[in-house]
Amino acid sequence: MDLVVVGSVAYDSLETPSGKRDRILGGSASYFSIASSFFTRLGLVAVIGEDFDEQYIRLLEKFSIDLGGLEKKPGKTFHWKGKYEDLNQAITLQTDLNVFESFKPNLPEKYRKAKTLFLANIDPELQMDVVKQVENPRFVACDTMNFWINVKRDELIRTLKNVDLLFINDAEASQLSNIQNIFTAGKWILENGPKAVVIKRGEYGSLIMQGKKIFIFPAFPLEEVVDPTGAGDSFAGGFIGYLHATEDYSFENMKTALAMGTVMASFTVQDFSVGRLAALSYAEVENQYNKLMDYTELKRIDLGALKSRNGKL
Amino acid sequence: MDLVVVGSVAYDSLETPSGKRDRILGGSASYFSIASSFFTRLGLVAVIGEDFDEQYIRLLEKFSIDLGGLEKKPGKTFHWKGKYEDLNQAITLQTDLNVFESFKPNLPEKYRKAKTLFLANIDPELQMDVVKQVENPRFVACDTMNFWINVKRDELIRTLKNVDLLFINDAEASQLSNIQNIFTAGKWILENGPKAVVIKRGEYGSLIMQGKKIFIFPAFPLEEVVDPTGAGDSFAGGFIGYLHATEDYSFENMKTALAMGTVMASFTVQDFSVGRLAALSYAEVENQYNKLMDYTELKRIDLGALKSRNGKL
C-alpha cells in the first residue's frame, strides 16, 4: 500500500446551528481516507469497537480504501460529543476514548513499505512510533491539536523533526510557537521541526511555508456551513491524496495540493459526517476545483509598462 | 482633473503596540491621494483649519496632488485621537471635528468633469451631494463606516444606489445587511445598491463581488504592523488609482486593482501616518506587487488528465 493514514475512526454526536446528529461516522482517518480516495488508493490504520456499524465498513470499502489496518477490539468505539455555537469553534461536551485509549498502531506488513504516510491527530509518541515502522517513506505528514501542544509539547517537537509537513491551524501555530503573528509563527515552526508547514485559517483559507517560500490561498466561498467537523482532516486528505497521486512533492505541486485540500474541505462542511463526500463524484471535484480557480486566479501584469505609458509617474 | 477624492485631511494622535505619536498627518483623503498618486494625477477635496502644518501641504504637493479643492477655514483641523490594543480594532478616545463639522464639499469647476470619483468615509448625504456636482462621471466609488450605518442607514443606501463600487469591511458588511455570512452579505449589498462591492477582511485579505462574479485575494504577508491607521484608505487609493490610470473598469481589471490596493495598504501599515508611503518609490511598488503575485499565483492544472492517468479513480 503506497499511501497509509493512521488516525481515528469514531462515532460523533454533535449539534450545529443546522441540526443535531447522534453516533454518526467521524474520526480523522475516516475523513482523510474518503477525501484522499478521490485521488489515490490508500490503507487505513485505526481501531474500532464491537459496536461499530457494518454499514460504515461497507462505505469505506466502497471508496476502495484498504482496511487491512483497521483493527476491531473488544469494547466500544471512540465516541466524541460536541457542539458548535459559532462554526469556528468546537465545544467538546464528552470524550469516550473507549478502545482508542489503548490504541497502539501496528502496521500490517504490506503498509511498511508505504511511500507516503499521514499521521492524523493522535499522541505524538504514537506518531513517532509509526514513522519508525515504515521502512523508507518518501514523504511523511502529520496533524496535531491544542491538547498535545499542552500535554506533550516536547514529544510533539521530537515528532515534528521527523516529518516533511505539518498541518496546523492558526491558533495552534501561535500556541506552539508562542508567537502571535502567523508568518513569524510559521518561521519558528520551520526552524523547530518539519520541512514545510500548512497553516489553516478556517473560512479565510490557508497558507504553506517551506524555507523562504510562502504561498497563501483563500478558502472556497460558501454561503452555508452545515457541520465543520472533519474539515481539517478532509483538507489533509485532499492535499496528501493529490500529492501522492502525482508523485511530485515539490513546493510548486504542494501549492496545487493546497487547492485540492480546499476543495475537499468545502464539500465536507456542506453536510453532517461524511454525508457530502459519500455522495460525491470525481466530476464534481473537478468542477469545484475549476470554480475555485475562477474565484482566485489573477493574471500578472507588467507594472513597469504602465509606468512608461503614464509617463509622469 | 480626471480623478477626484473627497474626504478628510486631519491630525491623528494615536498609540499602537509599536509606539505613540501626536498630531501626525491623517485623514482618509491624505492616505487615498498619496497611495493613488503612484498611478495617476488627482485632485483632493477636503477642509483644513488654520493650524494645519505647511510641511504637510508641501508633502501632498510633492506627490503632484492637485490641492485646488483643499479649503482652509477659520478654526482648527479635524483631530482624531485613538489607540490600538490589538491591531484589528481602533479604539476612539477623542474626536474633535473642528472645521470638518461644517464641511460642505464644493467642487472647483475643473473637478466637475471628473471621470473617476472617490467618496471617502464622510456623511452619506454629503457623498450624494458630491455625486450630483460631477457632470458625467464614468466611475464612482465610495467608502463608509459603522457610524453611518447606525445613524444614516437610509441615506447611505440611497447613496449606494448611485455608486459603481462600495468599499466596506467584513464587520460593516454584516452590520449593513444584517447577515453574518460574508458572501450572502455581499449579495445583499449588490441587490440594494452598488454595482460592485469590495469587502475587506484585514490581515486575511479582501474580495470583490459583481453580479455573480467573485474574486478572493489574500493580504500581503507581513511579520510586523506598526500602525494600521489608513490601511483601508490606502487600499482604496491603490485600487482606484490603478483602475483610473488603466482606464479599464471591467471586473477583470478590478481584480488587478485589488492587488494594487493590497500592495499600497501593505506599505502604509509599516510606519505611522503616511511615513512609509512618503518614502516610497515606484520601483518598490512594482517589486511589492511582484512579490505578492509570487505569494499567491497558482497555475491551473487539468484534473481530468490526472484521472485518466490514474485510471482506477
XYZ file of C-alpha atoms in Angstrom:
626
model
C 0.000 0.000 0.000
C 1.610 3.212 -1.195
C -0.310 5.731 0.960
C -1.160 4.993 4.571
C -3.110 7.019 7.124
C -3.018 6.382 10.859
C -5.732 8.013 12.963
C -9.148 7.542 14.459
C -12.391 6.044 13.221
C -15.106 7.164 15.586
C -18.688 7.938 16.404
C -19.602 11.623 16.674
C -22.667 13.033 18.401
C -22.994 16.690 17.717
C -25.095 19.778 17.404
C -24.511 22.671 14.983
C -26.765 25.635 14.109
C -28.110 23.380 11.301
C -29.211 20.470 13.493
C -28.338 17.590 15.749
C -26.986 14.103 14.975
C -26.253 11.056 17.140
C -23.478 8.491 16.662
C -22.648 9.347 13.062
C -19.379 8.313 11.425
C -16.495 10.544 12.485
C -12.775 10.343 13.176
C -9.755 11.850 11.477
C -8.872 8.751 9.463
C -12.432 8.396 8.120
C -12.492 11.923 6.704
C -8.890 11.767 5.500
C -9.250 8.484 3.697
C -12.530 9.223 1.925
C -11.205 12.626 0.783
C -7.899 11.240 -0.475
C -9.592 8.250 -2.142
C -10.718 10.610 -4.906
C -7.078 10.800 -5.985
C -5.462 7.525 -4.943
C -5.803 4.141 -3.258
C -4.755 4.047 0.385
C -4.626 1.957 3.514
C -6.190 2.936 6.832
C -4.813 2.153 10.294
C -7.250 2.676 13.172
C -9.167 0.834 15.858
C -12.909 0.290 16.285
C -15.035 -1.420 18.937
C -17.529 -4.230 18.668
C -20.376 -1.715 18.394
C -19.090 -0.328 15.101
C -21.761 -0.286 12.420
C -21.067 -2.611 9.472
C -22.605 -0.096 7.058
C -19.679 2.248 7.734
C -17.207 -0.517 6.893
C -19.014 -1.014 3.611
C -18.938 2.744 2.991
C -15.145 2.870 3.406
C -14.783 -0.183 1.171
C -16.925 1.487 -1.468
C -14.142 4.096 -1.756
C -11.580 1.319 -2.338
C -9.948 2.069 0.993
C -7.828 -0.857 2.172
C -8.981 -1.822 5.685
C -6.168 -4.273 6.412
C -5.047 -1.958 9.212
C -8.481 -1.423 10.762
C -8.460 -3.429 13.977
C -11.660 -4.444 15.761
C -11.217 -4.776 19.532
C -13.408 -5.823 22.458
C -15.192 -2.760 23.821
C -16.789 0.307 22.366
C -15.732 2.614 19.533
C -14.206 6.037 20.304
C -17.089 8.483 20.807
C -16.880 12.285 20.690
C -19.770 14.503 21.697
C -19.644 18.203 20.953
C -21.389 21.279 19.700
C -20.729 24.396 17.690
C -22.307 27.654 18.785
C -20.416 29.534 16.161
C -18.925 27.482 13.385
C -15.300 28.371 14.109
C -15.003 26.648 17.475
C -15.976 23.139 18.532
C -17.011 22.774 22.163
C -16.294 19.283 23.500
C -19.080 18.010 25.730
C -17.851 14.447 26.218
C -14.974 12.252 25.075
C -15.242 8.471 25.482
C -11.890 7.127 24.292
C -13.033 3.520 24.724
C -10.910 1.165 22.544
C -8.927 4.199 21.323
C -7.407 4.606 24.797
C -5.072 1.650 24.290
C -4.563 2.211 20.539
C -1.024 1.096 19.605
C -0.803 1.262 15.823
C 0.857 -1.818 14.430
C 1.234 -1.555 10.669
C 0.418 -4.633 8.577
C 3.462 -5.884 6.683
C 2.239 -4.523 3.339
C 1.936 -0.999 4.807
C 5.564 -0.911 5.963
C 6.813 -0.024 2.508
C 4.468 2.997 2.289
C 5.791 5.823 0.176
C 3.557 8.471 1.709
C 2.420 8.451 5.318
C -0.166 10.648 7.043
C -0.209 10.741 10.825
C -3.578 12.148 11.801
C -4.130 13.833 15.148
C -3.019 11.215 17.690
C -0.485 11.118 20.558
C 2.848 12.422 19.153
C 4.651 9.440 20.713
C 2.456 7.072 18.740
C 3.078 9.179 15.635
C 6.834 8.763 16.152
C 6.395 5.058 16.685
C 4.513 4.746 13.383
C 7.203 6.681 11.496
C 9.720 4.075 12.700
C 7.544 1.232 11.395
C 7.750 2.469 7.812
C 10.954 1.388 6.103
C 11.784 4.235 3.806
C 8.949 6.710 3.433
C 9.320 9.342 0.723
C 7.012 11.830 2.453
C 5.610 11.957 5.994
C 2.961 14.474 7.005
C 1.227 14.920 10.338
C -1.538 16.786 12.093
C -1.842 17.703 15.757
C -4.084 19.688 18.119
C -4.017 22.088 21.103
C -4.314 19.161 23.564
C -0.972 17.621 22.502
C 0.727 21.032 22.378
C -0.293 21.464 26.020
C 0.340 17.990 27.306
C 3.173 16.558 25.167
C 4.972 19.569 23.726
C 8.471 18.022 23.813
C 7.318 14.730 22.317
C 5.440 16.633 19.621
C 8.521 18.676 18.691
C 10.562 15.459 18.521
C 7.995 14.007 16.098
C 7.947 17.199 14.034
C 11.689 16.904 13.416
C 10.923 13.640 11.625
C 8.174 14.821 9.308
C 8.164 16.588 5.975
C 4.955 18.517 6.530
C 2.855 19.644 9.485
C -0.813 20.612 9.187
C -1.820 23.013 11.936
C -4.390 25.763 12.390
C -3.520 29.388 13.112
C -4.416 29.300 16.821
C -2.353 26.125 17.321
C 0.587 27.577 15.370
C 0.602 30.551 17.762
C 0.219 28.252 20.761
C 3.091 26.004 19.668
C 5.481 28.883 18.883
C 4.292 31.398 21.471
C 4.184 33.904 18.594
C 1.060 35.791 17.624
C 1.964 36.759 14.043
C 1.167 33.814 11.806
C 4.117 34.226 9.425
C 6.618 34.600 12.267
C 4.983 31.590 13.963
C 5.352 29.646 10.718
C 9.074 30.523 10.544
C 9.525 29.346 14.138
C 7.841 26.040 13.318
C 10.112 25.507 10.299
C 13.167 26.195 12.470
C 11.984 23.682 15.065
C 10.812 20.758 13.060
C 9.118 19.919 9.794
C 10.472 20.791 6.349
C 7.193 22.516 5.472
C 4.102 23.724 7.308
C 0.499 24.257 6.219
C -1.330 26.749 8.428
C -5.118 26.592 8.204
C -7.186 29.722 8.839
C -10.738 28.336 8.633
C -13.047 30.415 6.442
C -10.088 32.639 5.485
C -8.136 29.891 3.758
C -4.672 28.519 4.340
C -1.017 29.033 3.612
C 2.051 26.904 3.162
C 5.619 27.789 4.070
C 8.838 25.977 3.152
C 12.259 27.586 3.536
C 11.724 31.196 2.499
C 8.793 30.318 0.249
C 5.237 31.276 1.151
C 2.012 30.544 -0.706
C -1.292 31.946 0.543
C -4.637 30.713 -0.695
C -8.283 31.629 0.087
C -10.969 29.196 1.222
C -13.762 28.184 -1.142
C -16.570 30.767 -0.843
C -19.531 29.117 0.875
C -22.809 30.700 1.881
C -23.657 27.937 4.320
C -21.708 25.586 6.556
C -23.749 22.707 7.998
C -21.052 20.978 10.086
C -17.371 21.935 10.207
C -16.329 18.602 11.780
C -13.719 16.857 9.676
C -12.902 19.907 7.531
C -9.231 19.800 8.555
C -8.900 16.045 8.006
C -10.615 16.271 4.607
C -8.305 19.163 3.760
C -5.290 16.990 4.592
C -6.871 14.102 2.673
C -7.313 16.142 -0.498
C -3.818 17.621 -0.131
C -1.932 14.385 0.565
C -4.068 12.268 -1.781
C -3.305 14.620 -4.651
C 0.388 14.939 -3.751
C 0.793 11.187 -3.579
C -1.146 10.566 -6.793
C 1.031 12.995 -8.753
C 4.275 11.642 -7.206
C 5.598 15.203 -7.058
C 6.403 16.501 -3.575
C 7.814 19.864 -4.715
C 6.690 23.195 -3.267
C 5.110 24.071 -6.626
C 2.973 20.936 -6.533
C 2.120 21.436 -2.852
C 0.506 24.730 -3.932
C -1.931 22.798 -6.121
C -2.322 20.239 -3.322
C -3.452 23.126 -1.084
C -6.192 23.868 -3.619
C -7.234 20.179 -3.591
C -7.412 20.262 0.211
C -9.516 23.404 -0.012
C -11.874 21.706 -2.463
C -12.361 18.571 -0.357
C -12.931 20.576 2.855
C -15.508 22.720 1.042
C -17.572 19.580 0.368
C -17.221 18.084 3.834
C -18.714 21.085 5.659
C -21.843 21.023 3.479
C -23.356 18.096 5.374
C -23.034 16.199 8.643
C -20.387 13.473 8.899
C -19.067 12.268 5.556
C -22.520 12.737 4.003
C -21.472 15.082 1.224
C -18.215 13.236 0.484
C -20.039 9.924 0.257
C -22.351 11.320 -2.433
C -19.563 12.980 -4.420
C -18.372 12.248 -7.960
C -14.931 12.939 -9.395
C -16.596 15.267 -11.916
C -17.909 17.353 -9.022
C -14.422 17.548 -7.525
C -13.079 18.692 -10.872
C -15.843 21.256 -11.239
C -15.326 22.619 -7.712
C -11.583 22.926 -8.341
C -12.191 24.873 -11.542
C -14.660 27.160 -9.771
C -12.098 27.750 -7.025
C -9.507 28.683 -9.627
C -12.033 31.079 -11.220
C -12.546 32.717 -7.816
C -8.829 33.148 -7.121
C -6.867 33.275 -10.383
C -5.183 36.567 -11.264
C -3.155 37.298 -14.374
C 0.145 39.038 -13.644
C 0.576 42.387 -15.384
C 3.699 44.407 -16.180
C 3.616 47.398 -13.842
C 6.739 48.816 -15.484
C 4.863 49.081 -18.784
C 2.064 51.001 -17.046
C 4.620 53.482 -15.737
C 6.142 54.015 -19.163
C 2.695 54.560 -20.645
C 1.685 57.091 -17.995
C 4.988 58.894 -18.395
C 4.752 61.267 -15.480
C 4.874 58.734 -12.649
C -8.831 66.867 -13.120
C -9.692 63.308 -14.122
C -9.673 61.644 -10.674
C -11.090 63.392 -7.628
C -11.222 62.298 -3.983
C -13.477 63.896 -1.371
C -12.708 63.145 2.261
C -10.810 64.285 5.313
C -7.356 65.703 5.898
C -6.702 65.506 9.592
C -4.412 65.291 12.558
C -4.162 61.932 14.294
C -2.855 61.308 17.806
C -2.510 57.653 18.459
C -0.929 54.801 20.294
C -0.206 51.328 18.902
C 1.847 48.457 20.352
C 4.805 50.000 18.433
C 4.630 53.485 19.981
C 2.829 56.776 20.404
C 2.528 59.787 18.075
C 0.916 63.216 18.468
C -0.795 65.281 15.767
C 0.617 63.441 12.770
C -0.908 63.693 9.295
C -4.038 61.576 8.982
C -7.395 61.611 7.238
C -8.938 59.411 4.562
C -8.170 61.788 1.680
C -4.498 62.076 2.686
C -3.918 58.332 2.588
C -6.060 57.834 -0.503
C -4.408 60.546 -2.532
C -0.803 59.654 -1.728
C -1.480 55.968 -2.471
C -3.251 56.675 -5.758
C -0.641 59.246 -6.816
C 1.697 56.340 -7.614
C -0.580 55.549 -10.536
C -2.216 58.818 -11.588
C -2.630 62.554 -11.010
C -5.634 63.509 -8.907
C -7.415 66.359 -7.166
C -8.235 66.416 -3.465
C -11.325 67.977 -1.864
C -11.154 68.440 1.899
C -11.056 71.109 4.592
C -8.261 72.081 6.984
C -8.010 74.639 9.802
C -5.598 77.489 10.347
C -3.394 75.262 12.496
C -2.579 72.919 9.612
C 1.136 72.408 9.169
C 2.548 73.801 5.902
C 5.004 70.888 5.673
C 2.066 68.536 5.062
C 0.828 70.765 2.229
C 4.259 70.533 0.678
C 4.243 66.750 1.159
C 0.949 66.387 -0.729
C 2.255 68.687 -3.479
C 5.403 66.592 -3.759
C 3.123 63.755 -4.935
C 1.673 66.035 -7.661
C -1.690 66.037 -5.890
C -3.805 68.973 -7.034
C -4.908 70.923 -3.954
C -7.365 73.234 -5.742
C -10.126 71.651 -3.662
C -8.366 71.853 -0.293
C -10.116 74.621 1.588
C -8.547 76.363 4.592
C -11.122 77.659 7.085
C -11.012 79.631 10.322
C -10.687 77.208 13.243
C -8.804 74.033 13.894
C -8.162 70.966 11.753
C -10.135 67.747 12.336
C -8.354 65.804 15.092
C -8.775 62.114 15.895
C -7.281 60.517 18.970
C -7.252 56.764 19.314
C -5.386 53.627 20.233
C -4.989 50.030 19.156
C -4.692 47.343 21.802
C -4.797 44.680 19.191
C -4.146 45.774 15.635
C -7.558 44.785 14.283
C -9.645 47.300 16.178
C -9.175 51.054 16.618
C -10.474 52.454 19.895
C -11.532 56.104 19.539
C -10.540 58.178 22.562
C -11.498 61.614 21.250
C -12.903 63.129 18.069
C -12.618 66.904 17.533
C -14.460 67.548 14.279
C -13.493 71.245 14.325
C -13.680 72.702 10.764
C -14.805 69.290 9.466
C -18.123 69.684 11.318
C -19.421 72.183 8.737
C -17.646 70.589 5.752
C -19.822 71.090 2.646
C -17.743 69.925 -0.302
C -17.970 72.364 -3.188
C -16.056 71.079 -6.172
C -13.887 73.542 -8.094
C -15.072 73.992 -11.690
C -12.218 71.920 -13.118
C -13.159 68.925 -10.891
C -16.756 68.812 -12.144
C -15.780 66.923 -15.278
C -14.028 64.200 -13.245
C -14.076 60.808 -14.884
C -13.449 58.851 -11.659
C -14.688 59.942 -8.250
C -13.863 58.531 -4.834
C -16.071 59.434 -1.910
C -14.095 58.648 1.217
C -15.804 57.957 4.518
C -17.991 61.067 5.086
C -21.707 61.673 5.722
C -23.636 59.766 3.015
C -25.750 62.863 2.339
C -22.603 64.820 1.515
C -21.435 61.913 -0.637
C -24.712 62.105 -2.603
C -24.336 65.849 -2.915
C -20.847 65.439 -4.386
C -22.034 62.841 -6.911
C -24.527 65.434 -8.181
C -21.775 68.004 -8.635
C -19.899 65.852 -11.136
C -21.347 66.149 -14.626
C -20.892 62.749 -16.116
C -18.624 60.512 -14.047
C -17.545 57.237 -15.602
C -16.954 55.527 -12.255
C -17.962 56.469 -8.714
C -16.663 54.559 -5.689
C -17.309 55.171 -2.024
C -16.313 54.093 1.456
C -18.349 54.218 4.662
C -18.159 53.129 8.310
C -20.180 51.621 11.169
C -21.164 55.107 12.429
C -23.057 55.996 9.216
C -24.639 52.542 9.015
C -26.032 53.170 12.516
C -27.011 56.800 12.175
C -27.872 57.349 8.485
C -28.706 53.926 7.099
C -31.428 55.121 4.679
C -29.307 57.979 3.369
C -26.367 55.608 2.941
C -28.453 53.122 0.948
C -29.690 55.985 -1.252
C -26.076 56.961 -1.948
C -25.090 53.352 -2.634
C -27.686 53.134 -5.406
C -25.707 55.855 -7.178
C -22.234 54.358 -6.972
C -20.385 51.775 -9.022
C -18.334 50.367 -6.170
C -18.528 50.260 -2.384
C -15.500 49.583 -0.159
C -16.563 48.099 3.167
C -15.008 45.817 5.772
C -16.455 42.446 6.772
C -17.959 43.596 10.092
C -19.608 46.582 8.393
C -20.915 44.411 5.556
C -22.628 42.189 8.133
C -23.904 45.227 10.021
C -25.350 46.829 6.874
C -27.029 43.641 5.625
C -27.864 42.025 8.961
C -26.291 38.875 7.528
C -23.375 37.078 9.155
C -22.047 35.138 6.153
C -19.818 37.442 4.151
C -20.788 36.133 0.705
C -24.510 36.311 1.469
C -23.955 39.787 2.923
C -22.140 40.787 -0.279
C -25.069 39.539 -2.386
C -27.482 41.572 -0.246
C -25.366 44.686 -0.750
C -25.317 44.188 -4.528
C -29.099 43.821 -4.528
C -29.500 47.027 -2.536
C -27.083 49.406 -4.093
C -23.725 49.498 -5.805
C -22.813 47.640 -8.987
C -19.836 46.056 -7.235
C -18.574 45.659 -3.676
C -15.104 45.185 -2.216
C -15.186 43.538 1.212
C -12.008 43.982 3.248
C -11.005 41.332 5.817
C -7.935 42.944 7.374
C -4.979 40.573 7.635
C -6.962 37.908 5.759
C -7.244 39.902 2.550
C -10.226 41.065 0.566
C -12.758 40.051 -2.016
C -14.746 41.697 -4.758
C -18.221 40.767 -5.964
C -20.086 41.971 -9.055
C -23.191 40.238 -10.386
C -22.460 36.543 -9.882
C -18.696 37.049 -10.087
C -16.479 36.682 -7.030
C -12.733 37.185 -6.706
C -10.960 36.464 -3.413
C -7.440 37.623 -2.687
C -5.078 37.274 0.317
C -3.393 40.161 2.123
C 0.337 40.748 1.747
C 2.171 38.607 4.331
C 3.653 40.919 6.956
C 5.534 39.964 10.099
C 5.004 43.337 11.716
C 2.323 46.016 11.614
C 3.333 49.345 13.151
C 0.112 51.316 12.667
C -2.989 50.100 10.818
C -4.462 53.614 10.510
C -5.134 54.500 6.877
C -4.784 50.937 5.587
C -8.323 50.965 4.161
C -7.917 54.397 2.537
C -4.548 53.427 1.037
C -6.150 50.221 -0.211
C -8.855 52.252 -1.939
C -6.192 54.666 -3.221
C -4.134 51.920 -4.833
C -7.273 50.259 -6.230
C -8.904 53.381 -7.691
C -5.617 54.990 -8.771
C -4.725 51.892 -10.768
C -8.233 51.490 -12.188
C -8.318 55.117 -13.303
C -4.803 55.028 -14.762
C -5.601 51.971 -16.889
C -8.993 53.394 -17.999
C -10.445 49.900 -17.735
C -13.284 49.499 -15.221
C -14.030 45.846 -16.043
C -14.286 43.131 -13.378
C -11.109 41.554 -14.755
C -9.172 44.768 -14.239
C -10.726 45.338 -10.811
C -9.093 42.046 -9.800
C -5.668 43.539 -10.515
C -6.801 46.766 -8.834
C -7.484 44.700 -5.703
C -3.851 43.570 -5.789
C -2.708 47.202 -6.132
C -4.836 48.157 -3.123
C -3.312 45.254 -1.199
C 0.191 46.449 -2.104
C -0.392 50.071 -1.056
C -2.034 49.051 2.238
C 0.913 46.750 2.978
C 3.245 49.762 2.866
C 1.015 52.092 4.889
C 0.870 49.830 7.953
C 4.672 49.585 8.136
C 5.008 53.053 9.707
C 2.965 55.692 11.481
C 0.941 58.144 9.382
C 1.990 58.298 5.724
C 5.633 57.766 6.732
C 6.237 54.676 4.622
C 4.234 55.933 1.634
C 6.133 59.234 1.655
C 9.454 57.393 1.368
C 8.267 55.008 -1.340
C 9.495 54.669 -4.939
C 7.542 53.309 -7.890
C 10.172 50.569 -8.191
C 9.322 49.447 -4.650
C 5.614 49.348 -5.542
C 6.431 47.237 -8.584
C 8.638 44.925 -6.526
C 5.995 44.504 -3.794
C 3.357 43.712 -6.428
C 5.583 41.041 -7.977
C 6.287 39.531 -4.543
C 2.548 39.473 -3.831
C 1.949 37.660 -7.102
C 4.693 35.153 -6.173
C 2.930 34.527 -2.857
C -0.484 33.978 -4.422
C -0.121 32.794 -8.032
C -1.243 29.262 -8.829
C -1.076 27.558 -12.198
C -4.293 25.776 -13.143
C -3.917 22.063 -13.844
C -6.119 19.643 -15.768
C -7.734 17.378 -13.162
C -9.386 15.334 -15.897
C -5.949 14.355 -17.201
C -4.926 13.195 -13.715
C -7.976 10.952 -13.599
C -7.219 9.397 -16.973
C -3.631 8.770 -15.881
C -4.659 7.119 -12.626
C -7.250 5.029 -14.415
C -8.965 3.493 -11.434
C -10.499 6.666 -9.991
